[in-house]
Short mmCIF file of C-alpha atoms and ligand atoms in Angstrom, two decimals:
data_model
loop_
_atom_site.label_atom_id
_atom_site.label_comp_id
_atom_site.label_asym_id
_atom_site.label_seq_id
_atom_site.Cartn_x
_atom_site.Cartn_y
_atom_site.Cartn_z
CA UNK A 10 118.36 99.26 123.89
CA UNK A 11 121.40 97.67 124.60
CA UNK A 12 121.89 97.15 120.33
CA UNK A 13 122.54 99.87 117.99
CA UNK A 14 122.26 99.25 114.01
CA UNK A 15 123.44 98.99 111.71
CA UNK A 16 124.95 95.74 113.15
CA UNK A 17 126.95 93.18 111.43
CA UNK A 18 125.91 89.62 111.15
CA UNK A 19 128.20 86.96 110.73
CA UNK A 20 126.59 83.27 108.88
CA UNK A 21 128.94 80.67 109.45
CA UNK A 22 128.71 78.23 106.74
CA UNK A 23 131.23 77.47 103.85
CA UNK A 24 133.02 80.46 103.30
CA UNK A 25 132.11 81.98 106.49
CA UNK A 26 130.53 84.53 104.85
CA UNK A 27 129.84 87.83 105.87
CA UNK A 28 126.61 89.66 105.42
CA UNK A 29 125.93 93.34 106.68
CA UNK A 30 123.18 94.35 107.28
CA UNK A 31 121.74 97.60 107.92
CA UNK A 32 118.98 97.40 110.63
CA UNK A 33 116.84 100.68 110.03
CA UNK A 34 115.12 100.55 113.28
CA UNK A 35 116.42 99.53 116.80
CA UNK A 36 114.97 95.85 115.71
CA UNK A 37 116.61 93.42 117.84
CA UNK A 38 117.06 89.78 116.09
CA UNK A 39 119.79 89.42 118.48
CA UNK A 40 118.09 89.40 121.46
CA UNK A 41 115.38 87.72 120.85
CA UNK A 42 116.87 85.17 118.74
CA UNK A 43 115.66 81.28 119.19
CA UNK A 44 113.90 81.15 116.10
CA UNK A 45 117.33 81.01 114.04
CA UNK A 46 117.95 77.35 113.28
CA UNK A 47 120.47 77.03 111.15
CA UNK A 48 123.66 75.48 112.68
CA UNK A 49 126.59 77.79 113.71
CA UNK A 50 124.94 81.49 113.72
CA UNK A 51 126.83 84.00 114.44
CA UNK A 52 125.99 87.83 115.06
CA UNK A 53 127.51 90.97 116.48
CA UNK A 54 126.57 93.96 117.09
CA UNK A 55 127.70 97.52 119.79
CA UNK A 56 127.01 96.25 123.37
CA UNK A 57 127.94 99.68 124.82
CA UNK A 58 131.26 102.10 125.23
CA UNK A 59 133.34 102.30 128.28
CA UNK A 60 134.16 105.28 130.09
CA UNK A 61 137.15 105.63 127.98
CA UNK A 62 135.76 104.96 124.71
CA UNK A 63 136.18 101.82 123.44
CA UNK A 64 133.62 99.53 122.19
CA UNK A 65 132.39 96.53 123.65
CA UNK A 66 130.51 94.53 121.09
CA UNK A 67 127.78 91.41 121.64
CA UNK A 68 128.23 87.90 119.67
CA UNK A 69 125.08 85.41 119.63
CA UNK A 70 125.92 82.30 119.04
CA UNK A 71 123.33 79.78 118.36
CA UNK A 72 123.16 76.56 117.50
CA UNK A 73 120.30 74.05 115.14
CA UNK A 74 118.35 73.43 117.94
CA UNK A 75 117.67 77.04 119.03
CA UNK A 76 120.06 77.21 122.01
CA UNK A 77 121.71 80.56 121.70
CA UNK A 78 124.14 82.62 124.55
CA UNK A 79 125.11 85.89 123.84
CA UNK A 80 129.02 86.80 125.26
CA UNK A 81 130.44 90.28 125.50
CA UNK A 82 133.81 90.53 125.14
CA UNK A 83 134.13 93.24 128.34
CA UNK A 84 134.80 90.50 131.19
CA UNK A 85 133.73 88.12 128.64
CA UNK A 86 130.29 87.93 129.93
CA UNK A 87 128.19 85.49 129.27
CA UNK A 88 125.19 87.84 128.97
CA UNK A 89 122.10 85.89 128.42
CA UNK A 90 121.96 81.90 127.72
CA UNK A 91 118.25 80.58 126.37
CA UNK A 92 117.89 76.99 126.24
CA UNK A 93 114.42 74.71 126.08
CA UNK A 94 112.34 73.43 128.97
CA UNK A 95 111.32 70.30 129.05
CA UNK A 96 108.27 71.44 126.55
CA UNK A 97 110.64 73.06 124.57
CA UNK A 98 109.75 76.30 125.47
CA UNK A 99 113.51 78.61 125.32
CA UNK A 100 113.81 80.57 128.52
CA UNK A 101 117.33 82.73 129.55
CA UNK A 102 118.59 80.85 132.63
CA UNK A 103 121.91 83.10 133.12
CA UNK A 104 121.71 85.98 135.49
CA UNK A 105 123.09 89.17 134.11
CA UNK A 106 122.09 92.47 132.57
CA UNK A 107 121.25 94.21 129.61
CA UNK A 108 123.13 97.10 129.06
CA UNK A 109 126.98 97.71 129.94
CA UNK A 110 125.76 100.44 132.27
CA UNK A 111 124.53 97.76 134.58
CA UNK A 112 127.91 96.11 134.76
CA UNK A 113 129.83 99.16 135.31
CA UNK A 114 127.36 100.64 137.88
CA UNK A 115 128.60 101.49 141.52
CA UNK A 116 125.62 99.20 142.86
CA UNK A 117 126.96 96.48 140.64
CA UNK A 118 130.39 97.27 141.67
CA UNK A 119 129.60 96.98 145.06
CA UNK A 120 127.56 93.90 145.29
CA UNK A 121 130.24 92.57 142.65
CA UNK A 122 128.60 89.38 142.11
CA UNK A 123 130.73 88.41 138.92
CA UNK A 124 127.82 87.41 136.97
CA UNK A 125 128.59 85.18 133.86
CA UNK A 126 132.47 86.43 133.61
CA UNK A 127 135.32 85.12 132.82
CA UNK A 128 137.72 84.39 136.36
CA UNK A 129 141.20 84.96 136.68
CA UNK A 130 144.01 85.28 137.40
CA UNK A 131 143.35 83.30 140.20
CA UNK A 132 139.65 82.04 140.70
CA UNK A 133 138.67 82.03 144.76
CA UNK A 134 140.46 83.35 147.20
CA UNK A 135 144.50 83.80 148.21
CA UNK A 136 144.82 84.36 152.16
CA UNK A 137 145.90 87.85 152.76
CA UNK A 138 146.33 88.44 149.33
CA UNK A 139 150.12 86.81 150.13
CA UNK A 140 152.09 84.08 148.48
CA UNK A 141 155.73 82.67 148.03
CA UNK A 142 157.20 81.50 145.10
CA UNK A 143 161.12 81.12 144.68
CA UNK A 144 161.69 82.97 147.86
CA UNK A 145 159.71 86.16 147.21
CA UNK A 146 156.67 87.07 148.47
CA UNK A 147 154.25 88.69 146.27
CA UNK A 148 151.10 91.34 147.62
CA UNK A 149 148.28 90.83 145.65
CA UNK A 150 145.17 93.56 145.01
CA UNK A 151 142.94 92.76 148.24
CA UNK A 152 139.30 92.51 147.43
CA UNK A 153 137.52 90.53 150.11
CA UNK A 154 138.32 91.92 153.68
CA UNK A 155 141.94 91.33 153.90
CA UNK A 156 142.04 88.63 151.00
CA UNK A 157 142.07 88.31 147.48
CA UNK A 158 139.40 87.42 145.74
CA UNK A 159 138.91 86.39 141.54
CA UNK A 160 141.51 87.88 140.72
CA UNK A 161 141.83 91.56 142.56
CA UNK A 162 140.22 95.10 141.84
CA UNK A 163 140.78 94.87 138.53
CA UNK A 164 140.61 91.25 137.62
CA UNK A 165 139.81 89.60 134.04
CA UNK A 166 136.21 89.66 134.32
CA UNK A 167 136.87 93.99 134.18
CA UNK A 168 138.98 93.75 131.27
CA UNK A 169 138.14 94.76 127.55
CA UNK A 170 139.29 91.01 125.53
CA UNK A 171 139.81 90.46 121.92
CA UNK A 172 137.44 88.53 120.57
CA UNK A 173 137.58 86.31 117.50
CA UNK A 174 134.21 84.17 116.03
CA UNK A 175 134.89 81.22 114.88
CA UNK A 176 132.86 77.84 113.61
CA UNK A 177 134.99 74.40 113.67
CA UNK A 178 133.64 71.30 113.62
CA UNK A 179 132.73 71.02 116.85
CA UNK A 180 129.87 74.02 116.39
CA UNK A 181 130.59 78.15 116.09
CA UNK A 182 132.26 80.21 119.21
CA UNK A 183 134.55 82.73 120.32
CA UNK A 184 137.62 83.11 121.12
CA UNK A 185 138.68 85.69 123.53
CA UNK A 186 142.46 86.78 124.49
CA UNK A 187 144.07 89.25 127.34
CA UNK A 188 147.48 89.71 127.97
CA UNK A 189 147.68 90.54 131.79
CA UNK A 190 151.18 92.36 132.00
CA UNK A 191 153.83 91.57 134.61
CA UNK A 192 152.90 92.95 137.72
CA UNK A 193 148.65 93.25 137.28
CA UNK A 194 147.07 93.30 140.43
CA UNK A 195 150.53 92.53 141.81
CA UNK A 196 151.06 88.95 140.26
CA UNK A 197 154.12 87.96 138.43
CA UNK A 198 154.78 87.17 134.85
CA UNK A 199 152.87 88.77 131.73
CA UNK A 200 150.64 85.80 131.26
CA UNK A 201 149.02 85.37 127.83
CA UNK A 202 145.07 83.90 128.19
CA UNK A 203 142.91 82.53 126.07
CA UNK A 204 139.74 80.97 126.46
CA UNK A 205 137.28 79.65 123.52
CA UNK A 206 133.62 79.37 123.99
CA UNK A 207 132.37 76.78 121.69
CA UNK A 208 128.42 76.19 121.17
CA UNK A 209 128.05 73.15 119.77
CA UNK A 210 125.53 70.89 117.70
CA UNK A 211 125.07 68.45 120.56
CA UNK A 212 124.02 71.00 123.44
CA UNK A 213 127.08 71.79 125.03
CA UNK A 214 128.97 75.14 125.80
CA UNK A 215 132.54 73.95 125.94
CA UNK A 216 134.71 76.22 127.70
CA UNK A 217 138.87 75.72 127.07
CA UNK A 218 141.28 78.13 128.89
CA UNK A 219 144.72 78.30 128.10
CA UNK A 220 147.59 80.44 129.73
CA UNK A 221 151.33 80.86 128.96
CA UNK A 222 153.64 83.18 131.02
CA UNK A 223 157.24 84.43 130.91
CA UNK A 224 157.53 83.90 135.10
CA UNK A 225 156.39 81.34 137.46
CA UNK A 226 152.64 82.44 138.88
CA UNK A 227 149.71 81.39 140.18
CA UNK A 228 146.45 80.60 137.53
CA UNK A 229 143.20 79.28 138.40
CA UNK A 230 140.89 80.83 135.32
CA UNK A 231 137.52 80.01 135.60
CA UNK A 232 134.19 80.98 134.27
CA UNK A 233 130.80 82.39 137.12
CA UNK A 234 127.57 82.35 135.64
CA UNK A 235 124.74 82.24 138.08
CA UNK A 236 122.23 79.70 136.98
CA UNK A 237 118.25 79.72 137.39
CA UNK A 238 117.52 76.69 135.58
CA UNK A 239 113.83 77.94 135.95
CA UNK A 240 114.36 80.95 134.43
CA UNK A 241 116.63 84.46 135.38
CA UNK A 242 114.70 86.36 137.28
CA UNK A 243 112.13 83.21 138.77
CA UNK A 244 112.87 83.20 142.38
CA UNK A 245 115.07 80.91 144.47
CA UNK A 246 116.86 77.86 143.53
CA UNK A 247 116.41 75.93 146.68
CA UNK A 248 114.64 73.48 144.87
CA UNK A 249 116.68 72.53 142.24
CA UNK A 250 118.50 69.13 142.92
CA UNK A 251 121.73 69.03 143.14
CA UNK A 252 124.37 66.29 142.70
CA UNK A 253 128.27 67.31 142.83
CA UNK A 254 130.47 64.21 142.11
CA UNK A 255 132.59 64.65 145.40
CA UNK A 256 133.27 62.37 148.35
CA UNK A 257 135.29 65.76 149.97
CA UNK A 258 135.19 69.30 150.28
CA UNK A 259 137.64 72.13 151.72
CA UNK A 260 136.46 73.21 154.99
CA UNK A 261 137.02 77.25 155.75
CA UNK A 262 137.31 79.58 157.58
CA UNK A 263 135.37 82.39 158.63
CA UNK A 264 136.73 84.50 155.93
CA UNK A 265 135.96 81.49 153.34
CA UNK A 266 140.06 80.21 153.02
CA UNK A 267 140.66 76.81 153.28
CA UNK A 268 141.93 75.55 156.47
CA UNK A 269 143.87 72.76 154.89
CA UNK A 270 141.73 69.86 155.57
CA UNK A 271 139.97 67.74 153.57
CA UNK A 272 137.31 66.36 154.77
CA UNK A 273 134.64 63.69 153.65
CA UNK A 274 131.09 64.95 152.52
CA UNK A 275 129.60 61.50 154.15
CA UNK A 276 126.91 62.36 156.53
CA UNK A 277 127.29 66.57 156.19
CA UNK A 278 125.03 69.07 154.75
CA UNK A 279 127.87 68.88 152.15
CA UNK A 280 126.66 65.70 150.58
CA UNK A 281 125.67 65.74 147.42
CA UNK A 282 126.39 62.61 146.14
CA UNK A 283 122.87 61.82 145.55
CA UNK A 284 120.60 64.57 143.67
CA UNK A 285 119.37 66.49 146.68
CA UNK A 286 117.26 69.94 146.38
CA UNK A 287 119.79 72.79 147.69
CA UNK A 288 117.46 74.01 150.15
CA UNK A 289 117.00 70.48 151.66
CA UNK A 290 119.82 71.30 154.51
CA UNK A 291 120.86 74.96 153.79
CA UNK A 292 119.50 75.82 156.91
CA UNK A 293 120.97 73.30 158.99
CA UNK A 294 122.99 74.21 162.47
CA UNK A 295 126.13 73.91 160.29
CA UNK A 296 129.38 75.88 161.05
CA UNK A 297 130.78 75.54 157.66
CA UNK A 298 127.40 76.75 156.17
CA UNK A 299 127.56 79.45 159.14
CA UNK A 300 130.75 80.29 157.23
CA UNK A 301 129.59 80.39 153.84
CA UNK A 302 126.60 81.96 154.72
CA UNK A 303 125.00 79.08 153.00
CA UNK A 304 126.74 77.17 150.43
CA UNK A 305 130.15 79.12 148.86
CA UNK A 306 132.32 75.65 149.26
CA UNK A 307 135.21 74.10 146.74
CA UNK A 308 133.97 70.42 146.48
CA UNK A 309 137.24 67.44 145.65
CA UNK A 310 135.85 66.00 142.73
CA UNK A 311 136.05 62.23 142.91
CA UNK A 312 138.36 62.38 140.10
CA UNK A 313 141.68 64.54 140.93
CA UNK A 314 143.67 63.94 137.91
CA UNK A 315 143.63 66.90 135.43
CA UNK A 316 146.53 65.69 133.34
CA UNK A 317 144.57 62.77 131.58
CA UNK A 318 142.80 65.97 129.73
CA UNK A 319 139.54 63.99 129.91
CA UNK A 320 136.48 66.10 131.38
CA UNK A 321 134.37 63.98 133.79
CA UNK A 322 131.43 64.88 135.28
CA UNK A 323 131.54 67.13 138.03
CA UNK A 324 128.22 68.07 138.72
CA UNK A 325 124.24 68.14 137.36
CA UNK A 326 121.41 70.15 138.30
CA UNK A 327 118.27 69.49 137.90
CA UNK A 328 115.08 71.95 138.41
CA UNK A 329 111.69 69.85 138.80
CA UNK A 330 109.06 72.56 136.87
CA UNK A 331 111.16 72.80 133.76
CA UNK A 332 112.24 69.81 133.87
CA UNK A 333 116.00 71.52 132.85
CA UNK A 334 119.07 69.66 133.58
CA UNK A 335 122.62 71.05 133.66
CA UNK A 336 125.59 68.65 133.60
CA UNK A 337 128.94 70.04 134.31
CA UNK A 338 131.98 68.20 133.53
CA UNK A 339 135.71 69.04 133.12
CA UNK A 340 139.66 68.20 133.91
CA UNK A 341 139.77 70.85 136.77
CA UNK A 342 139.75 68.74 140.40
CA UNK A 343 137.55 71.00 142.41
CA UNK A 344 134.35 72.71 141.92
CA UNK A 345 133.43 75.74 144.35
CA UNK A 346 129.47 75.39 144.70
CA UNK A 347 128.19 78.45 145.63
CA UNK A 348 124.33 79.04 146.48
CA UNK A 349 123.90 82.67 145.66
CA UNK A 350 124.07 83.70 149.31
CA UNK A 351 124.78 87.66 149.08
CA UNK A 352 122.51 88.32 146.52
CA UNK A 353 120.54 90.86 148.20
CA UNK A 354 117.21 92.33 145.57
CA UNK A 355 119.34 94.91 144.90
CA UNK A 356 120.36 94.02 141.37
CA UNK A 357 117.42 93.96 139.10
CA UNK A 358 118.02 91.59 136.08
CA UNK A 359 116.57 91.52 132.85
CA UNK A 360 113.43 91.03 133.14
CA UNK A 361 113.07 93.54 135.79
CA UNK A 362 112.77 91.43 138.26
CA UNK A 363 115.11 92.10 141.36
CA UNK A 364 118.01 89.31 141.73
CA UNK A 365 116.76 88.21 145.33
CA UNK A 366 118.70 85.91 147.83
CA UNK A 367 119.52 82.52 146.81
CA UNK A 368 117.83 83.13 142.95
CA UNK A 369 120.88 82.04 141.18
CA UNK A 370 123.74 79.49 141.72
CA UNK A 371 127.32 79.05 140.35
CA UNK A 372 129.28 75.98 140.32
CA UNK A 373 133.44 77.22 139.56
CA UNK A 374 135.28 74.79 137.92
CA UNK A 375 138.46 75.54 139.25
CA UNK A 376 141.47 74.60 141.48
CA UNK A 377 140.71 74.53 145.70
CA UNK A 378 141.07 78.22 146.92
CA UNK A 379 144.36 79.56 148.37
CA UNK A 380 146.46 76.62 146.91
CA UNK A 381 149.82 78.62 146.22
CA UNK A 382 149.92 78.65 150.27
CA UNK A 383 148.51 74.99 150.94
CA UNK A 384 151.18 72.33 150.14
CA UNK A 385 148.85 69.46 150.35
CA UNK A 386 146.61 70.75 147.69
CA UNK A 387 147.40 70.29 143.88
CA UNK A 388 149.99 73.18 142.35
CA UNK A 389 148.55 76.06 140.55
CA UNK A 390 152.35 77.20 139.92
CA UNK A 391 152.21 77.83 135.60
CA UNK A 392 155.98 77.75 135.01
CA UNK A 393 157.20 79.57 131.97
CA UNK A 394 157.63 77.46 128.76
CA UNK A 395 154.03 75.56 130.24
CA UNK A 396 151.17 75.82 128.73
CA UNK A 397 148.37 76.33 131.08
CA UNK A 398 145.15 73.81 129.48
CA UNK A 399 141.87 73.17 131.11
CA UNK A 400 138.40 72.61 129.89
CA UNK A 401 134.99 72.84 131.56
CA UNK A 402 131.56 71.23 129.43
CA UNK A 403 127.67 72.45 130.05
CA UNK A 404 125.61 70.12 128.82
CA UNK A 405 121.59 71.72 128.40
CA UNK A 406 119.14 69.09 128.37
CA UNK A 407 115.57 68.71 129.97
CA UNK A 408 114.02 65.81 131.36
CA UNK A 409 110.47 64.75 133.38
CA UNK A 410 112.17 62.62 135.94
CA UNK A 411 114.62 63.47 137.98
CA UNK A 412 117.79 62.40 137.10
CA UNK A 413 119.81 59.46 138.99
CA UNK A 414 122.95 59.93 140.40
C1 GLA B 524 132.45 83.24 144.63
C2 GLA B 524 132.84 83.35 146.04
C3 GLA B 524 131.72 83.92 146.81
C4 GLA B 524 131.32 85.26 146.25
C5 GLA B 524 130.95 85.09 144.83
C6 GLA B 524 130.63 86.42 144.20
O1 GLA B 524 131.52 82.26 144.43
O2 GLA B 524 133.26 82.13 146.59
O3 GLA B 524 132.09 84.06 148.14
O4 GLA B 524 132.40 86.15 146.34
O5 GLA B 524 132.01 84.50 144.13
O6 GLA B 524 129.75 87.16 144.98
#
């Protein structure tokens, strides 16, 4: 049992007032949760202990309508997400775990899939782990072959946070800060995060990240849950339909960095602009999907601009049984789809079934990979006295029909 009592629970409400109480037996209301509907719940209770002996504690958040994720604040997991099918039955659609254990294991570890965490400091990949910024060149952890990948060995999804609850009027969250000091994982700067998960009345998880540093460096935070819009744990998502609001993506290389070019979906396996089941082309005699081993591609949204501070849609998915829809919008100008291709079976989830090829997606908000050494793609460079801002929406819904584009 991944809860141990007695736990505290936290009712948001005027006041915000606390109640403790003492939960004799291992009950879990936590985990089973959906049948709380008042607005802006809050609990938390002992998720586990790391090897060196701190506590990592579990919030559920849930809002009126039953929707309820539980975060951890170790990597600031999302650990489970349950929202309604289109019959309104409540199913957990996030890939992930139950116990810490799982996280930390040396299967896990290996396989490092990143499942629900929090990204950073730099979300995707830097080429050779290399960059140069006011004539130095920095060496970065390498993670990935010879490149670095979300953020090094040790990146911010490995990290114990500080979490805060909070409601507003928006709905009740978290919010979760790290200082990364000067030198972590070999970038520059001690850069101050933050990033505030808000559940809110009208169905959305929004997601704001926000970054300040006392040095010029690199950020791309971003946020990897695997979907199953079916269900964690329900078998392949080839058949959900996709539709990512992109006229371009960022070709790679063998090694998944960009080669520079940017190059129009029209007529590629990379088209989404219509809602199109993922398995539809997957398969297709495709070097690029050669490459990613399937989909693992940073998509140009059609809208580039992240200053305006408006989130447009970016992308919605769409999974026919359930009739589930996921809409994904936010300021960030790319979105790295990525089809689940080195999930193995190896990782059983929690319903102990094993996580099997393709049986989960992710769709990264974030800036194109390797942009601190592409100069045609848009800066990533957080100077100090900045204030890094960007904001990603999930929007759970479910729906008969399939959605238009
Ligand atoms: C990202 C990467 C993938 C893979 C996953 C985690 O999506 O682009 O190549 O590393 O994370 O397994």
């Amino acid at each position: 049992m991944p809860f141990t009592s007695p736990f505290s629970r936290l009712t948001l409400g005027a006041g915000a007032a606390v109640l403790l109480i003492a939960a004799a037996q291992a009950e879990d209301p936590a985990a089973d949760g959906g049948d709380d509907r008042r607005a802006g719940t809050l609990e938390k209770a002992t998720f586990g202990e790391l090897p060196d002996g701190r506590t990592v504690d579990v919030y559920r958040i849930a809002n009126a309508n039953g929707i309820e994720m539980r975060v951890i604040n170790y990597g600031g997991i999302i650990v489970s997400l349950k929202t309604p099918d289109k019959h309104g039955e409540f199913d957990d659609i996030a890939l992930g775990f139950d116990s810490l254990e799982a996280y930390l294991s040396d299967t896990y570890r290996q396989a490092n899939p990143y499942f629900g965490a929090l990204i950073g400091r730099y979300g995707n990949r830097i080429a050779d782990g290399r960059f140069s910024l006011g004539g130095e060149t920095y060496s970065l952890a390498t993670n990935d072959g010879d490149n670095h990948l979300h953020g090094g060995q040790q990146g911010l999804d490995k990290v114990l946070w500080q979490a805060e609850p909070f409601e507003n009027d928006e709905g009740a969250g978290l919010v979760l800060s790290y200082t990364s000091e000067d030198g972590e994982e070999g970038y520059p700067g001690r850069l101050e995060t933050q990033v505030t998960y808000t559940l809110t009345a009208a169905d959305e998880l929004v997601v704001d990240y926000r970054a300040t540093t006392d040095k010029a460096t690199p950020v791309n935070l971003t946020q990897h849950s695997y979907f199953n819009l079916e269900g964690e744990g329900s078998g392949s998502i080839l058949d959900h339909y996709m539709m990512i609001n992109a006229d371009a993506f960022t070709p790679v290389d063998d090694t998944l960095i960009p080669t520079g070019e940017i190059r129009p979906v029209e007529g590629t396996p990379f088209d989404f602009t219509q809602p199109t089941p993922i398995g539809e082309r997957i398969e297709q005699d495709n070097e690029q999907l050669t490459f990613g081993k399937g989909y693992d591609h940073n998509f140009v949204l059609a809208r580039q601009d992240a200053s305006s501070g408006d989130a447009l849609l970016a992308a919605r998915v769409w999974e026919p049984d359930s009739g589930r829809l996921l809409e994904i919008s936010t300021t960030e100008p790319g979105i790295q789809f990525y089809s689940g291709n080195f999930l193995a079976g190896d990782l059983t989830g929690k319903q102990g079934q094993a996580y099997e090829h393709r049986s989960g997606f992710a769709l990264e908000t974030q800036h194109y990979p390797d942009s601190p050494n592409q100069a045609n793609f848009p800066s990533t460079i957080l100077e100090p006295g900045e204030t890094y801002r960007t904001r990603t929406i999930y929007r759970f819904s479910a729906q008969e029909e399939a959605p238009g584009s």
